[in-house]
Short mmCIF file of C-alpha atoms in Angstrom, two decimals:
data_model
loop_
_atom_site.label_atom_id
_atom_site.label_comp_id
_atom_site.label_asym_id
_atom_site.label_seq_id
_atom_site.Cartn_x
_atom_site.Cartn_y
_atom_site.Cartn_z
CA MET D 19 98.44 117.05 53.07
CA LEU D 20 98.78 120.47 53.72
CA SER D 21 101.40 123.16 52.59
CA ALA D 22 101.51 126.88 53.43
CA THR D 23 103.42 129.70 51.89
CA THR D 24 103.57 133.11 53.77
CA LEU D 25 102.95 135.94 51.48
CA ALA D 26 103.25 138.68 53.96
CA ALA D 27 103.82 138.82 57.85
CA ARG D 28 103.84 141.47 60.69
CA PRO D 29 103.35 141.15 64.31
CA GLU D 30 99.83 142.32 63.88
CA PHE D 31 99.03 139.81 60.75
CA THR D 32 99.96 137.22 58.42
CA VAL D 33 98.86 136.37 55.10
CA THR D 34 99.32 132.92 53.94
CA THR D 35 98.40 130.48 50.82
CA VAL D 36 97.27 127.14 52.13
CA ASN D 37 97.08 124.43 49.77
CA CYS D 38 95.32 121.24 50.89
CA ARG D 39 95.73 118.01 48.81
CA SER D 40 93.43 115.87 50.96
CA ASP D 41 90.69 113.88 49.64
CA HIS D 42 88.96 112.40 52.90
CA THR D 43 85.33 112.61 53.07
CA HIS D 44 85.35 112.08 57.02
CA PHE D 45 85.90 115.02 59.38
CA SER D 46 89.53 115.45 60.71
CA ALA D 47 90.27 115.01 64.32
CA PRO D 48 88.95 118.30 66.27
CA GLU D 49 91.80 121.01 66.77
CA VAL D 50 91.84 124.30 68.74
CA ARG D 51 93.59 127.53 67.45
CA ASP D 52 94.16 130.45 69.45
CA ASP D 53 94.01 133.15 66.75
CA HIS D 54 91.50 135.16 64.88
CA ARG D 55 91.59 134.38 61.27
CA LEU D 56 89.81 134.95 58.00
CA VAL D 57 89.74 132.08 55.46
CA LEU D 58 88.86 132.63 51.86
CA VAL D 59 88.56 129.77 49.28
CA ARG D 60 90.56 130.52 46.08
CA ARG D 61 90.10 127.03 44.50
CA GLY D 62 88.16 123.95 45.36
CA ARG D 63 85.91 123.50 48.27
CA PHE D 64 85.51 121.87 51.67
CA ARG D 65 83.53 121.56 54.78
CA ARG D 66 84.23 122.92 58.22
CA GLN D 67 82.39 121.84 61.50
CA ALA D 68 83.21 124.36 64.42
CA ASP D 69 81.32 123.97 67.90
CA GLY D 70 78.55 122.02 66.37
CA GLU D 71 77.89 124.22 63.15
CA LEU D 72 78.62 123.06 59.76
CA ALA D 73 79.58 125.08 56.85
CA ASP D 74 80.00 124.36 53.19
CA LEU D 75 82.84 126.46 51.92
CA ASP D 76 83.77 127.57 48.28
CA ARG D 77 84.60 130.83 46.71
CA THR D 78 81.23 132.34 47.65
CA VAL D 79 81.41 131.35 51.31
CA GLY D 80 84.47 131.57 53.54
CA TYR D 81 84.46 132.02 57.48
CA ILE D 82 86.03 133.96 60.63
CA GLY D 83 87.67 131.80 63.11
CA ALA D 84 88.09 132.71 66.57
CA PRO D 85 90.32 131.55 69.54
CA ASN D 86 89.32 128.41 71.38
CA GLU D 87 86.87 126.99 68.87
CA GLU D 88 86.96 123.47 68.45
CA GLU D 89 86.81 122.73 64.70
CA GLY D 90 87.27 119.86 62.07
CA PHE D 91 87.39 119.72 58.25
CA SER D 92 86.52 117.29 55.59
CA HIS D 93 86.94 117.46 51.74
CA PRO D 94 84.46 115.37 50.02
CA ALA D 95 85.48 117.15 46.67
CA GLY D 96 89.09 116.85 46.72
CA GLY D 97 91.75 119.47 47.64
CA ASP D 98 91.53 123.38 47.78
CA VAL D 99 93.56 126.29 47.87
CA CYS D 100 92.99 129.16 50.46
CA THR D 101 94.07 132.32 51.79
CA ALA D 102 94.21 132.59 55.54
CA VAL D 103 94.52 135.90 57.31
CA THR D 104 95.27 135.91 60.78
CA ILE D 105 94.98 139.21 62.68
CA GLU D 106 95.04 140.97 65.93
CA PRO D 107 91.66 142.28 66.80
CA GLY D 108 93.23 145.70 67.59
CA LEU D 109 93.76 146.08 63.97
CA LEU D 110 89.87 146.82 63.51
CA GLU D 111 87.17 148.61 65.38
CA GLY D 112 84.37 146.39 66.96
CA ASP D 113 83.84 142.69 67.38
CA VAL D 114 85.26 140.20 64.83
CA SER D 115 83.19 137.19 65.92
CA SER D 116 83.17 133.73 64.31
CA ARG D 117 81.04 132.78 61.59
CA ALA D 118 80.55 131.81 58.23
CA VAL D 119 80.65 134.74 55.48
CA TYR D 120 78.91 135.30 52.31
CA VAL D 121 81.77 136.37 49.86
CA ASP D 122 80.20 138.95 47.71
CA ALA D 123 82.08 140.42 44.77
CA ARG D 124 83.28 143.29 46.78
CA ILE D 125 84.93 141.11 49.35
CA GLU D 126 86.51 138.82 46.39
CA LEU D 127 87.86 142.13 44.71
CA ALA D 128 89.29 143.09 48.06
CA HIS D 129 90.88 139.71 48.52
CA ARG D 130 92.31 139.98 45.08
CA ARG D 131 93.70 143.50 45.69
CA MET D 132 95.34 142.42 48.93
CA LEU D 133 97.15 139.51 46.97
CA THR D 134 98.13 141.96 44.32
CA ALA D 135 99.58 144.22 47.12
CA ALA D 136 101.33 141.38 48.59
CA ALA D 137 103.12 140.56 45.21
CA GLY D 138 104.04 144.27 45.07
CA GLY D 139 105.98 143.97 48.22
CA ASP D 140 104.88 147.11 50.29
CA ILE D 141 103.79 145.25 53.46
CA ASP D 142 103.58 148.16 55.92
CA TYR D 143 101.19 150.17 53.87
CA ALA D 144 99.55 148.66 50.55
CA VAL D 145 99.11 145.23 52.01
CA THR D 146 98.03 146.42 55.46
CA GLU D 147 95.49 148.68 53.91
CA GLU D 148 94.08 146.29 51.62
CA LEU D 149 93.99 143.60 54.56
CA VAL D 150 92.10 145.93 57.01
CA ARG D 151 89.80 146.77 54.25
CA LEU D 152 89.21 143.14 53.34
CA VAL D 153 88.78 141.93 56.97
CA ALA D 154 86.12 144.98 57.68
CA LEU D 155 84.08 144.01 54.60
CA ALA D 156 83.94 140.18 55.69
CA ALA D 157 83.22 141.10 59.30
CA GLU D 158 80.22 142.92 58.17
CA ARG D 159 78.49 140.03 56.13
CA PRO D 160 77.20 137.28 58.47
CA THR D 161 75.60 134.03 56.65
CA SER D 162 72.55 132.68 58.47
CA ARG D 163 72.29 129.19 59.97
CA PRO D 164 69.58 127.35 58.09
CA ARG D 165 67.84 123.93 58.97
CA PRO D 166 69.95 121.01 57.66
CA ALA D 167 67.50 120.20 54.85
CA ASP D 168 67.74 123.82 53.81
CA ARG D 169 71.41 123.93 53.95
CA MET D 170 71.89 120.97 51.73
CA LEU D 171 69.36 122.58 49.26
CA VAL D 172 71.29 125.88 49.07
CA THR D 173 74.56 124.03 48.92
CA ALA D 174 73.27 122.06 45.84
CA ALA D 175 72.13 125.15 44.25
CA ARG D 176 75.56 126.88 44.74
CA ASP D 177 77.23 123.84 43.26
CA ALA D 178 75.07 123.82 40.21
CA ILE D 179 75.55 127.41 39.59
CA ILE D 180 79.43 127.33 40.20
CA ASN D 181 79.89 124.40 37.95
CA GLY D 182 77.74 125.65 35.29
CA ALA D 183 75.23 122.72 35.03
CA PRO D 184 73.01 123.28 32.17
CA GLU D 185 69.85 123.33 34.54
CA SER D 186 71.24 126.46 36.24
CA GLY D 187 70.42 128.71 33.29
CA GLY D 188 67.01 129.43 34.60
CA LEU D 189 65.24 129.25 38.05
CA PRO D 190 62.47 126.84 36.73
CA SER D 191 65.10 124.25 35.31
CA LEU D 192 67.27 124.48 38.40
CA ALA D 193 64.26 123.83 40.75
CA VAL D 194 63.45 120.65 38.62
CA LEU D 195 67.01 119.62 38.91
CA LEU D 196 66.92 119.93 42.68
CA LYS D 197 63.41 118.56 43.05
CA VAL D 198 61.72 121.52 44.66
CA SER D 199 59.26 124.15 43.68
CA PRO D 200 60.99 127.45 42.18
CA TYR D 201 59.22 129.34 45.11
CA ARG D 202 60.73 127.18 47.72
CA LEU D 203 64.22 127.33 46.12
CA SER D 204 64.12 131.18 45.80
CA ARG D 205 62.91 131.63 49.37
CA VAL D 206 65.20 129.38 50.97
CA PHE D 207 68.19 130.46 49.07
CA SER D 208 67.45 134.20 49.89
CA GLN D 209 66.99 133.52 53.47
CA HIS D 210 70.21 131.63 53.94
CA MET D 211 72.39 133.69 51.53
CA GLY D 212 71.09 136.97 52.01
CA VAL D 213 70.69 137.66 48.37
CA SER D 214 68.48 136.40 45.53
CA LEU D 215 69.51 133.54 43.17
CA THR D 216 69.65 136.03 40.41
CA HIS D 217 72.21 138.09 42.36
CA TYR D 218 74.24 134.99 43.12
CA ARG D 219 74.31 133.80 39.67
CA ASN D 220 75.67 137.16 38.43
CA ARG D 221 78.16 137.20 41.54
CA ILE D 222 79.52 134.08 40.36
CA ARG D 223 79.72 135.30 36.59
CA VAL D 224 81.51 138.30 37.96
CA GLY D 225 84.13 136.23 39.78
CA GLN D 226 84.64 134.48 36.47
CA ALA D 227 85.36 137.83 34.70
CA LEU D 228 87.90 138.84 37.50
CA ASP D 229 89.54 135.67 36.65
CA ARG D 230 89.83 136.40 32.99
CA ILE D 231 90.65 139.94 33.78
CA THR D 232 93.37 139.04 36.26
CA ASP D 233 94.92 136.75 33.53
CA GLY D 234 95.07 139.56 31.19
CA GLU D 235 91.84 139.36 29.28
CA THR D 236 91.19 142.50 27.50
CA GLY D 237 88.68 141.52 24.69
CA LEU D 238 85.47 142.35 26.58
CA ALA D 239 83.07 141.36 23.72
CA ASP D 240 84.52 137.93 23.67
CA LEU D 241 84.58 137.80 27.40
CA ALA D 242 80.66 138.72 27.58
CA ALA D 243 79.94 135.82 25.07
CA HIS D 244 81.99 133.29 26.89
CA LEU D 245 80.23 134.06 30.27
CA GLY D 246 76.75 134.24 28.92
CA PHE D 247 75.90 137.93 29.22
CA ALA D 248 73.76 139.47 26.23
CA ASP D 249 76.65 141.63 24.97
CA GLN D 250 79.60 143.83 26.09
CA ALA D 251 77.34 146.53 27.70
CA HIS D 252 75.57 143.91 29.69
CA LEU D 253 78.89 142.52 31.04
CA THR D 254 80.11 146.04 31.73
CA ARG D 255 76.75 147.06 33.46
CA THR D 256 76.74 143.88 35.73
CA VAL D 257 80.42 144.10 36.84
CA ARG D 258 80.13 147.99 37.67
CA GLU D 259 76.85 147.26 39.65
CA HIS D 260 78.67 144.51 41.72
CA LEU D 261 81.95 146.17 42.10
CA GLY D 262 81.56 149.93 41.38
CA HIS D 263 84.39 149.50 38.59
CA THR D 264 84.28 149.02 34.84
CA PRO D 265 86.24 145.84 33.65
CA THR D 266 88.91 148.24 32.09
CA ALA D 267 89.36 149.84 35.66
CA LEU D 268 89.51 146.70 37.25
CA HIS D 269 92.24 145.62 34.82
CA ARG D 270 94.38 148.61 36.13
CA LEU D 271 93.37 147.72 39.67
CA LEU D 272 94.72 144.05 39.54
CA THR D 273 97.85 144.77 37.96
CA PRO D 274 100.84 144.67 40.42
CA THR D 275 102.96 147.71 41.06
CA LEU D 276 106.27 146.51 42.14
CA GLN D 277 108.43 148.24 44.42
CA PRO D 278 111.65 149.84 42.90
CA ARG D 279 114.72 148.13 43.96
CA ARG D 280 117.07 149.94 46.25
CA ARG D 281 120.31 150.83 44.45
CA LYS D 282 123.31 149.84 46.34
CA ALA D 283 125.54 152.81 47.40
CA PRO D 284 128.80 152.87 45.72
CA PRO D 285 132.03 151.99 47.63
CA GLU D 286 133.85 154.67 49.39
#
């Protein structure tokens, strides 16, 4: 079952939260849409099949959809919550082509900043500016299309890292879990995702740090220990490497600035 909440809307775009409670493992009946859209997962995961291409989607892989594609969805792991952004192509320069997108930490931060702007209520400037920045970042980061066996291997590695499997603490143990050599796992993962396993693991931890910072976490030493960093300096260094901001600066960026209410004019 789907439910949708519109966060911001203008003739050129819409920003919607989509909540899917479906748990079917088979693909839905094919459907065709007539818009350009960017879909980013906020919670859960699902699969999309579009024009014969299969993508496994979670917080680290989203997709750009284009008009006239035939697409279907399955939810083998339960429901999910996504942000769906529909856009008119004229908002951006260049082509916005359909494809899976690796959601690096920069894109996740841009996504969160857009949601923060929507909470602030300034649709015509703040939301529009953050939305354009988000879609431009996503449009420049394609994900390659591996062979089916390689795709399954990469998906299993992503699942183990995202879910915090004990074996994901190191490349050799992760390779043993997935029954491949460390060399093959590293090579296939880098070819498909465009980043190393080390970078991906840190990207997941940076995303978890963003969760805690967004929720108001200010104790950086405790946050570093919880996420498995060597110390607070290691956390700060990694976050700055991925996002260009310190955790303290991110707290300021992700705190909504509400628009002041207009006072009613006194009666004449």
